[in-house]
mmCIF file of N, CA and C in Angstrom:
data_model
loop_
_atom_site.group_PDB
_atom_site.id
_atom_site.type_symbol
_atom_site.label_atom_id
_atom_site.label_comp_id
_atom_site.label_asym_id
_atom_site.label_seq_id
_atom_site.Cartn_x
_atom_site.Cartn_y
_atom_site.Cartn_z
ATOM 1 N N MET A 1 100.273 -5.165 -73.340
ATOM 2 C CA MET A 1 100.671 -3.789 -73.553
ATOM 3 C C MET A 1 99.432 -2.993 -73.950
ATOM 4 N N THR A 2 99.327 -1.817 -73.421
ATOM 5 C CA THR A 2 98.207 -0.954 -73.781
ATOM 6 C C THR A 2 98.538 -0.137 -75.029
ATOM 7 N N VAL A 3 97.509 0.459 -75.584
ATOM 8 C CA VAL A 3 97.675 1.314 -76.757
ATOM 9 C C VAL A 3 98.648 2.448 -76.432
ATOM 10 N N GLN A 4 98.419 3.117 -75.313
ATOM 11 C CA GLN A 4 99.270 4.250 -74.939
ATOM 12 C C GLN A 4 100.704 3.815 -74.657
ATOM 13 N N ALA A 5 100.884 2.644 -74.033
ATOM 14 C CA ALA A 5 102.237 2.156 -73.740
ATOM 15 C C ALA A 5 103.014 1.904 -75.020
ATOM 16 N N ALA A 6 102.363 1.368 -76.041
ATOM 17 C CA ALA A 6 103.034 1.130 -77.322
ATOM 18 C C ALA A 6 103.471 2.446 -77.951
ATOM 19 N N ILE A 7 102.593 3.437 -77.906
ATOM 20 C CA ILE A 7 102.921 4.739 -78.488
ATOM 21 C C ILE A 7 104.047 5.411 -77.705
ATOM 22 N N LEU A 8 103.981 5.357 -76.394
ATOM 23 C CA LEU A 8 105.034 5.969 -75.573
ATOM 24 C C LEU A 8 106.385 5.314 -75.812
ATOM 25 N N ARG A 9 106.398 3.986 -75.912
ATOM 26 C CA ARG A 9 107.665 3.282 -76.155
ATOM 27 C C ARG A 9 108.238 3.651 -77.517
ATOM 28 N N ALA A 10 107.390 3.665 -78.546
ATOM 29 C CA ALA A 10 107.861 4.024 -79.885
ATOM 30 C C ALA A 10 108.368 5.461 -79.910
ATOM 31 N N ASP A 11 107.642 6.364 -79.256
ATOM 32 C CA ASP A 11 108.053 7.772 -79.225
ATOM 33 C C ASP A 11 109.364 7.962 -78.478
ATOM 34 N N GLU A 12 109.561 7.204 -77.420
ATOM 35 C CA GLU A 12 110.797 7.315 -76.650
ATOM 36 C C GLU A 12 111.987 6.793 -77.438
ATOM 37 N N LEU A 13 111.794 5.693 -78.130
ATOM 38 C CA LEU A 13 112.888 5.085 -78.889
ATOM 39 C C LEU A 13 113.163 5.794 -80.207
ATOM 40 N N ARG A 14 112.115 6.372 -80.794
ATOM 41 C CA ARG A 14 112.273 7.059 -82.063
ATOM 42 C C ARG A 14 111.389 8.310 -82.065
ATOM 43 N N PRO A 15 111.931 9.407 -81.524
ATOM 44 C CA PRO A 15 111.148 10.654 -81.488
ATOM 45 C C PRO A 15 110.648 11.027 -82.885
ATOM 46 N N ASN A 16 109.422 11.557 -82.922
ATOM 47 C CA ASN A 16 108.791 11.839 -84.203
ATOM 48 C C ASN A 16 107.763 12.941 -84.044
ATOM 49 N N THR A 17 107.199 13.373 -85.157
ATOM 50 C CA THR A 17 106.213 14.455 -85.143
ATOM 51 C C THR A 17 104.811 13.977 -85.501
ATOM 52 N N PHE A 18 104.599 12.676 -85.594
ATOM 53 C CA PHE A 18 103.284 12.148 -85.937
ATOM 54 C C PHE A 18 102.342 12.278 -84.745
ATOM 55 N N SER A 19 101.101 12.599 -85.028
ATOM 56 C CA SER A 19 100.113 12.767 -83.957
ATOM 57 C C SER A 19 99.724 11.416 -83.358
ATOM 58 N N ASP A 20 99.230 11.461 -82.135
ATOM 59 C CA ASP A 20 98.735 10.242 -81.509
ATOM 60 C C ASP A 20 97.554 9.675 -82.294
ATOM 61 N N ASP A 21 96.730 10.534 -82.886
ATOM 62 C CA ASP A 21 95.601 10.056 -83.688
ATOM 63 C C ASP A 21 96.069 9.147 -84.822
ATOM 64 N N ILE A 22 97.139 9.538 -85.489
ATOM 65 C CA ILE A 22 97.690 8.723 -86.582
ATOM 66 C C ILE A 22 98.177 7.388 -86.022
ATOM 67 N N LYS A 23 98.891 7.438 -84.915
ATOM 68 C CA LYS A 23 99.430 6.206 -84.324
ATOM 69 C C LYS A 23 98.314 5.287 -83.842
ATOM 70 N N TYR A 24 97.232 5.866 -83.300
ATOM 71 C CA TYR A 24 96.079 5.047 -82.910
ATOM 72 C C TYR A 24 95.501 4.339 -84.130
ATOM 73 N N SER A 25 95.395 5.038 -85.248
ATOM 74 C CA SER A 25 94.845 4.407 -86.448
ATOM 75 C C SER A 25 95.780 3.311 -86.958
ATOM 76 N N TRP A 26 97.092 3.521 -86.862
ATOM 77 C CA TRP A 26 98.031 2.477 -87.279
ATOM 78 C C TRP A 26 97.918 1.249 -86.388
ATOM 79 N N LEU A 27 97.768 1.457 -85.084
ATOM 80 C CA LEU A 27 97.619 0.322 -84.175
ATOM 81 C C LEU A 27 96.297 -0.401 -84.418
ATOM 82 N N SER A 28 95.237 0.338 -84.744
ATOM 83 C CA SER A 28 93.958 -0.292 -85.105
ATOM 84 C C SER A 28 94.127 -1.150 -86.348
ATOM 85 N N GLU A 29 94.886 -0.639 -87.303
ATOM 86 C CA GLU A 29 95.138 -1.391 -88.536
ATOM 87 C C GLU A 29 95.856 -2.708 -88.235
ATOM 88 N N LEU A 30 96.880 -2.665 -87.405
ATOM 89 C CA LEU A 30 97.623 -3.888 -87.090
ATOM 90 C C LEU A 30 96.755 -4.873 -86.321
ATOM 91 N N ASP A 31 96.020 -4.409 -85.315
ATOM 92 C CA ASP A 31 95.175 -5.341 -84.582
ATOM 93 C C ASP A 31 94.035 -5.862 -85.443
ATOM 94 N N GLY A 32 93.595 -5.091 -86.426
ATOM 95 C CA GLY A 32 92.624 -5.610 -87.393
ATOM 96 C C GLY A 32 93.208 -6.764 -88.196
ATOM 97 N N ARG A 33 94.470 -6.630 -88.567
ATOM 98 C CA ARG A 33 95.149 -7.723 -89.285
ATOM 99 C C ARG A 33 95.313 -8.949 -88.391
ATOM 100 N N ILE A 34 95.678 -8.709 -87.136
ATOM 101 C CA ILE A 34 95.833 -9.828 -86.204
ATOM 102 C C ILE A 34 94.507 -10.561 -86.054
ATOM 103 N N LYS A 35 93.421 -9.816 -85.900
ATOM 104 C CA LYS A 35 92.120 -10.453 -85.761
ATOM 105 C C LYS A 35 91.764 -11.252 -87.005
ATOM 106 N N THR A 36 91.899 -10.638 -88.176
ATOM 107 C CA THR A 36 91.496 -11.290 -89.420
ATOM 108 C C THR A 36 92.417 -12.444 -89.810
ATOM 109 N N ASP A 37 93.723 -12.209 -89.763
ATOM 110 C CA ASP A 37 94.673 -13.187 -90.287
ATOM 111 C C ASP A 37 95.084 -14.262 -89.295
ATOM 112 N N VAL A 38 94.939 -13.992 -88.007
ATOM 113 C CA VAL A 38 95.373 -14.964 -86.999
ATOM 114 C C VAL A 38 94.195 -15.451 -86.160
ATOM 115 N N PHE A 39 93.514 -14.548 -85.483
ATOM 116 C CA PHE A 39 92.471 -14.967 -84.556
ATOM 117 C C PHE A 39 91.264 -15.591 -85.255
ATOM 118 N N ASP A 40 90.832 -15.024 -86.379
ATOM 119 C CA ASP A 40 89.656 -15.565 -87.068
ATOM 120 C C ASP A 40 89.902 -16.941 -87.665
ATOM 121 N N THR A 41 91.148 -17.370 -87.751
ATOM 122 C CA THR A 41 91.460 -18.680 -88.320
ATOM 123 C C THR A 41 91.770 -19.724 -87.257
ATOM 124 N N HIS A 42 91.632 -19.347 -85.988
ATOM 125 C CA HIS A 42 91.941 -20.259 -84.893
ATOM 126 C C HIS A 42 90.804 -20.303 -83.873
ATOM 127 N N ALA A 43 90.578 -21.478 -83.315
ATOM 128 C CA ALA A 43 89.550 -21.643 -82.292
ATOM 129 C C ALA A 43 89.973 -20.921 -81.012
ATOM 130 N N GLY A 44 88.982 -20.459 -80.276
ATOM 131 C CA GLY A 44 89.245 -19.819 -78.998
ATOM 132 C C GLY A 44 89.230 -18.310 -79.038
ATOM 133 N N TYR A 45 89.098 -17.736 -80.213
ATOM 134 C CA TYR A 45 89.100 -16.277 -80.348
ATOM 135 C C TYR A 45 87.762 -15.760 -80.897
ATOM 136 N N GLU A 46 86.713 -16.543 -80.744
ATOM 137 C CA GLU A 46 85.426 -16.181 -81.331
ATOM 138 C C GLU A 46 84.848 -14.881 -80.769
ATOM 139 N N ASN A 47 85.190 -14.528 -79.548
ATOM 140 C CA ASN A 47 84.625 -13.329 -78.923
ATOM 141 C C ASN A 47 85.486 -12.084 -79.078
ATOM 142 N N VAL A 48 86.566 -12.186 -79.839
ATOM 143 C CA VAL A 48 87.428 -11.026 -80.069
ATOM 144 C C VAL A 48 86.789 -10.145 -81.138
ATOM 145 N N GLU A 49 86.631 -8.878 -80.822
ATOM 146 C CA GLU A 49 86.030 -7.941 -81.767
ATOM 147 C C GLU A 49 87.104 -7.122 -82.464
ATOM 148 N N ALA A 50 86.760 -6.627 -83.640
ATOM 149 C CA ALA A 50 87.691 -5.778 -84.389
ATOM 150 C C ALA A 50 87.964 -4.515 -83.575
ATOM 151 N N PRO A 51 89.223 -4.192 -83.383
ATOM 152 C CA PRO A 51 89.562 -3.026 -82.578
ATOM 153 C C PRO A 51 89.381 -1.720 -83.332
ATOM 154 N N ASP A 52 89.097 -0.687 -82.583
ATOM 155 C CA ASP A 52 89.052 0.664 -83.130
ATOM 156 C C ASP A 52 89.583 1.578 -82.038
ATOM 157 N N TYR A 53 90.866 1.806 -82.064
ATOM 158 C CA TYR A 53 91.494 2.613 -81.027
ATOM 159 C C TYR A 53 91.388 4.085 -81.381
ATOM 160 N N ASN A 54 91.168 4.873 -80.385
ATOM 161 C CA ASN A 54 91.132 6.318 -80.552
ATOM 162 C C ASN A 54 91.618 6.942 -79.248
ATOM 163 N N LEU A 55 91.582 8.231 -79.159
ATOM 164 C CA LEU A 55 92.107 8.902 -77.964
ATOM 165 C C LEU A 55 91.393 8.483 -76.689
ATOM 166 N N GLY A 56 90.180 7.979 -76.792
ATOM 167 C CA GLY A 56 89.455 7.535 -75.615
ATOM 168 C C GLY A 56 89.824 6.141 -75.156
ATOM 169 N N ASN A 57 90.637 5.443 -75.919
ATOM 170 C CA ASN A 57 90.993 4.056 -75.597
ATOM 171 C C ASN A 57 92.462 3.897 -75.221
ATOM 172 N N ARG A 58 93.022 4.860 -74.552
ATOM 173 C CA ARG A 58 94.449 4.831 -74.224
ATOM 174 C C ARG A 58 94.868 3.632 -73.392
ATOM 175 N N THR A 59 94.012 3.176 -72.512
ATOM 176 C CA THR A 59 94.386 2.088 -71.607
ATOM 177 C C THR A 59 93.923 0.724 -72.099
ATOM 178 N N LYS A 60 93.356 0.673 -73.279
ATOM 179 C CA LYS A 60 92.884 -0.603 -73.826
ATOM 180 C C LYS A 60 94.070 -1.499 -74.169
ATOM 181 N N GLU A 61 93.942 -2.772 -73.834
ATOM 182 C CA GLU A 61 94.995 -3.742 -74.128
ATOM 183 C C GLU A 61 94.993 -4.091 -75.611
ATOM 184 N N LEU A 62 96.168 -4.124 -76.195
ATOM 185 C CA LEU A 62 96.321 -4.553 -77.581
ATOM 186 C C LEU A 62 96.148 -6.070 -77.647
ATOM 187 N N LEU A 63 95.903 -6.612 -78.837
ATOM 188 C CA LEU A 63 95.556 -8.028 -78.970
ATOM 189 C C LEU A 63 96.715 -8.990 -78.736
ATOM 190 N N ALA A 64 97.915 -8.651 -79.180
ATOM 191 C CA ALA A 64 99.056 -9.555 -79.001
ATOM 192 C C ALA A 64 99.577 -9.429 -77.568
ATOM 193 N N PRO A 65 99.625 -10.540 -76.834
ATOM 194 C CA PRO A 65 100.062 -10.486 -75.439
ATOM 195 C C PRO A 65 101.590 -10.424 -75.321
ATOM 196 N N GLU A 66 102.047 -10.150 -74.109
ATOM 197 C CA GLU A 66 103.479 -10.275 -73.828
ATOM 198 C C GLU A 66 103.834 -11.741 -73.979
ATOM 199 N N PRO A 67 104.949 -12.120 -74.432
ATOM 200 C CA PRO A 67 106.127 -11.325 -74.775
ATOM 201 C C PRO A 67 106.171 -10.918 -76.246
ATOM 202 N N TYR A 68 105.003 -10.847 -76.893
ATOM 203 C CA TYR A 68 104.943 -10.574 -78.330
ATOM 204 C C TYR A 68 104.593 -9.123 -78.643
ATOM 205 N N SER A 69 104.549 -8.273 -77.643
ATOM 206 C CA SER A 69 104.091 -6.892 -77.834
ATOM 207 C C SER A 69 105.076 -6.020 -78.607
ATOM 208 N N ASP A 70 106.302 -6.468 -78.776
ATOM 209 C CA ASP A 70 107.254 -5.673 -79.564
ATOM 210 C C ASP A 70 106.798 -5.518 -81.014
ATOM 211 N N ILE A 71 105.871 -6.365 -81.438
ATOM 212 C CA ILE A 71 105.316 -6.254 -82.788
ATOM 213 C C ILE A 71 104.728 -4.864 -83.023
ATOM 214 N N TYR A 72 104.134 -4.271 -81.980
ATOM 215 C CA TYR A 72 103.497 -2.956 -82.119
ATOM 216 C C TYR A 72 104.515 -1.838 -82.294
ATOM 217 N N VAL A 73 105.604 -1.908 -81.572
ATOM 218 C CA VAL A 73 106.643 -0.880 -81.681
ATOM 219 C C VAL A 73 107.290 -0.944 -83.065
ATOM 220 N N TYR A 74 107.611 -2.152 -83.515
ATOM 221 C CA TYR A 74 108.209 -2.288 -84.852
ATOM 222 C C TYR A 74 107.234 -1.833 -85.938
ATOM 223 N N TRP A 75 105.951 -2.102 -85.756
ATOM 224 C CA TRP A 75 104.933 -1.662 -86.710
ATOM 225 C C TRP A 75 104.895 -0.140 -86.783
ATOM 226 N N LEU A 76 104.889 0.512 -85.617
ATOM 227 C CA LEU A 76 104.891 1.977 -85.600
ATOM 228 C C LEU A 76 106.156 2.531 -86.241
ATOM 229 N N PHE A 77 107.304 1.905 -85.960
ATOM 230 C CA PHE A 77 108.551 2.333 -86.608
ATOM 231 C C PHE A 77 108.426 2.238 -88.123
ATOM 232 N N MET A 78 107.915 1.109 -88.604
ATOM 233 C CA MET A 78 107.775 0.915 -90.049
ATOM 234 C C MET A 78 106.896 1.989 -90.673
ATOM 235 N N LYS A 79 105.774 2.266 -90.064
ATOM 236 C CA LYS A 79 104.846 3.254 -90.600
ATOM 237 C C LYS A 79 105.489 4.638 -90.627
ATOM 238 N N MET A 80 106.164 5.001 -89.538
ATOM 239 C CA MET A 80 106.821 6.310 -89.487
ATOM 240 C C MET A 80 107.931 6.398 -90.529
ATOM 241 N N ASP A 81 108.744 5.350 -90.634
ATOM 242 C CA ASP A 81 109.841 5.350 -91.602
ATOM 243 C C ASP A 81 109.323 5.489 -93.027
ATOM 244 N N PHE A 82 108.282 4.754 -93.344
ATOM 245 C CA PHE A 82 107.729 4.806 -94.693
ATOM 246 C C PHE A 82 107.216 6.206 -95.004
ATOM 247 N N MET A 83 106.467 6.768 -94.073
ATOM 248 C CA MET A 83 105.897 8.100 -94.296
ATOM 249 C C MET A 83 106.983 9.173 -94.400
ATOM 250 N N ASN A 84 108.105 8.952 -93.723
ATOM 251 C CA ASN A 84 109.222 9.907 -93.783
ATOM 252 C C ASN A 84 110.160 9.642 -94.954
ATOM 253 N N GLY A 85 109.914 8.599 -95.725
ATOM 254 C CA GLY A 85 110.782 8.266 -96.846
ATOM 255 C C GLY A 85 112.126 7.709 -96.417
ATOM 256 N N GLU A 86 112.179 7.172 -95.206
ATOM 257 C CA GLU A 86 113.413 6.570 -94.673
ATOM 258 C C GLU A 86 113.404 5.074 -94.991
ATOM 259 N N PHE A 87 113.696 4.734 -96.232
ATOM 260 C CA PHE A 87 113.490 3.373 -96.688
ATOM 261 C C PHE A 87 114.526 2.384 -96.167
ATOM 262 N N ASP A 88 115.743 2.824 -95.864
ATOM 263 C CA ASP A 88 116.710 1.918 -95.248
ATOM 264 C C ASP A 88 116.248 1.534 -93.847
ATOM 265 N N LEU A 89 115.807 2.520 -93.076
ATOM 266 C CA LEU A 89 115.254 2.229 -91.753
ATOM 267 C C LEU A 89 113.998 1.370 -91.868
ATOM 268 N N PHE A 90 113.154 1.686 -92.840
ATOM 269 C CA PHE A 90 111.939 0.907 -93.061
ATOM 270 C C PHE A 90 112.276 -0.564 -93.276
ATOM 271 N N ASN A 91 113.248 -0.835 -94.135
ATOM 272 C CA ASN A 91 113.619 -2.228 -94.419
ATOM 273 C C ASN A 91 114.133 -2.934 -93.175
ATOM 274 N N ASN A 92 114.929 -2.252 -92.369
ATOM 275 C CA ASN A 92 115.424 -2.861 -91.126
ATOM 276 C C ASN A 92 114.269 -3.140 -90.172
ATOM 277 N N ASP A 93 113.379 -2.170 -90.021
ATOM 278 C CA ASP A 93 112.248 -2.352 -89.117
ATOM 279 C C ASP A 93 111.274 -3.402 -89.645
ATOM 280 N N ALA A 94 111.162 -3.511 -90.956
ATOM 281 C CA ALA A 94 110.298 -4.537 -91.543
ATOM 282 C C ALA A 94 110.810 -5.932 -91.199
ATOM 283 N N MET A 95 112.117 -6.112 -91.199
ATOM 284 C CA MET A 95 112.674 -7.412 -90.808
ATOM 285 C C MET A 95 112.344 -7.722 -89.348
ATOM 286 N N LEU A 96 112.493 -6.728 -88.473
ATOM 287 C CA LEU A 96 112.168 -6.924 -87.064
ATOM 288 C C LEU A 96 110.678 -7.202 -86.879
ATOM 289 N N TYR A 97 109.841 -6.451 -87.574
ATOM 290 C CA TYR A 97 108.395 -6.645 -87.500
ATOM 291 C C TYR A 97 108.021 -8.045 -87.986
ATOM 292 N N ASN A 98 108.553 -8.462 -89.137
ATOM 293 C CA ASN A 98 108.215 -9.776 -89.683
ATOM 294 C C ASN A 98 108.632 -10.900 -88.744
ATOM 295 N N THR A 99 109.779 -10.749 -88.098
ATOM 296 C CA THR A 99 110.228 -11.744 -87.127
ATOM 297 C C THR A 99 109.266 -11.794 -85.941
ATOM 298 N N ALA A 100 108.845 -10.620 -85.458
ATOM 299 C CA ALA A 100 107.905 -10.551 -84.337
ATOM 300 C C ALA A 100 106.542 -11.128 -84.738
ATOM 301 N N TRP A 101 106.086 -10.817 -85.961
ATOM 302 C CA TRP A 101 104.810 -11.350 -86.449
ATOM 303 C C TRP A 101 104.855 -12.884 -86.490
ATOM 304 N N LEU A 102 105.930 -13.430 -87.040
ATOM 305 C CA LEU A 102 106.045 -14.883 -87.143
ATOM 306 C C LEU A 102 106.094 -15.539 -85.772
ATOM 307 N N ALA A 103 106.796 -14.941 -84.832
ATOM 308 C CA ALA A 103 106.853 -15.491 -83.475
ATOM 309 C C ALA A 103 105.456 -15.522 -82.856
ATOM 310 N N PHE A 104 104.717 -14.439 -83.027
ATOM 311 C CA PHE A 104 103.359 -14.376 -82.491
ATOM 312 C C PHE A 104 102.442 -15.384 -83.186
ATOM 313 N N ALA A 105 102.466 -15.415 -84.513
ATOM 314 C CA ALA A 105 101.617 -16.347 -85.261
ATOM 315 C C ALA A 105 101.962 -17.796 -84.909
ATOM 316 N N ASN A 106 103.239 -18.100 -84.744
ATOM 317 C CA ASN A 106 103.641 -19.445 -84.356
ATOM 318 C C ASN A 106 103.132 -19.793 -82.961
ATOM 319 N N PHE A 107 103.134 -18.826 -82.049
ATOM 320 C CA PHE A 107 102.592 -19.037 -80.714
ATOM 321 C C PHE A 107 101.114 -19.408 -80.803
ATOM 322 N N VAL A 108 100.354 -18.664 -81.587
ATOM 323 C CA VAL A 108 98.920 -18.963 -81.740
ATOM 324 C C VAL A 108 98.734 -20.330 -82.378
ATOM 325 N N ASN A 109 99.538 -20.654 -83.383
ATOM 326 C CA ASN A 109 99.445 -21.969 -84.030
ATOM 327 C C ASN A 109 99.743 -23.103 -83.061
ATOM 328 N N ARG A 110 100.685 -22.885 -82.147
ATOM 329 C CA ARG A 110 101.041 -23.925 -81.175
ATOM 330 C C ARG A 110 99.988 -24.096 -80.089
ATOM 331 N N THR A 111 99.274 -23.051 -79.773
ATOM 332 C CA THR A 111 98.408 -23.083 -78.599
ATOM 333 C C THR A 111 96.913 -23.127 -78.914
ATOM 334 N N HIS A 112 96.530 -23.002 -80.176
ATOM 335 C CA HIS A 112 95.115 -23.007 -80.552
ATOM 336 C C HIS A 112 94.912 -23.842 -81.810
ATOM 337 N N ASP A 113 93.793 -24.541 -81.850
ATOM 338 C CA ASP A 113 93.460 -25.341 -83.022
ATOM 339 C C ASP A 113 93.085 -24.437 -84.193
ATOM 340 N N VAL A 114 93.500 -24.850 -85.376
ATOM 341 C CA VAL A 114 93.148 -24.130 -86.594
ATOM 342 C C VAL A 114 91.720 -24.506 -86.965
ATOM 343 N N LYS A 115 90.921 -23.517 -87.355
ATOM 344 C CA LYS A 115 89.546 -23.771 -87.797
ATOM 345 C C LYS A 115 89.558 -24.369 -89.191
ATOM 346 N N THR A 116 88.524 -25.125 -89.507
ATOM 347 C CA THR A 116 88.379 -25.616 -90.868
ATOM 348 C C THR A 116 87.959 -24.469 -91.764
ATOM 349 N N ARG A 117 88.128 -24.638 -93.048
ATOM 350 C CA ARG A 117 87.784 -23.589 -94.007
ATOM 351 C C ARG A 117 86.315 -23.178 -93.890
ATOM 352 N N ALA A 118 85.428 -24.133 -93.683
ATOM 353 C CA ALA A 118 84.003 -23.824 -93.564
ATOM 354 C C ALA A 118 83.726 -22.983 -92.324
ATOM 355 N N LYS A 119 84.400 -23.272 -91.234
ATOM 356 C CA LYS A 119 84.193 -22.514 -90.000
ATOM 357 C C LYS A 119 84.735 -21.091 -90.132
ATOM 358 N N ILE A 120 85.814 -20.916 -90.877
ATOM 359 C CA ILE A 120 86.379 -19.567 -91.079
ATOM 360 C C ILE A 120 85.392 -18.724 -91.879
ATOM 361 N N LYS A 121 84.794 -19.301 -92.928
ATOM 362 C CA LYS A 121 83.855 -18.549 -93.770
ATOM 363 C C LYS A 121 82.612 -18.132 -92.985
ATOM 364 N N ASN A 122 82.196 -18.959 -92.046
ATOM 365 C CA ASN A 122 80.982 -18.679 -91.273
ATOM 366 C C ASN A 122 81.249 -17.780 -90.075
ATOM 367 N N ALA A 123 82.493 -17.467 -89.783
ATOM 368 C CA ALA A 123 82.812 -16.673 -88.588
ATOM 369 C C ALA A 123 82.456 -15.215 -88.771
#
């Protein structure tokens, strides 16, 4: 899924007034977490760089592949809900996001070797 596709899907499912710039920064934040918490601890992702999405990177592919891309839509929902003070919606979306995160992390755990602690520190 591309950066723009994630934003378009979230906007279609949950219309909002947040700017694309804000959503790009939220997606950068999530992919930064994916890189640090998942990719940096597993072999095979050594060449993945920290993302920095902006208006010029609309067609850039996000880090989590299909069929795990729903993580981005739920993340955007959570951020919008929190900022709007919609805490019941936030809690529901947080459950969906956490389920998507675990599915993705489990996929990486199944398909890539975990680095040793020394290798993680040196990465």
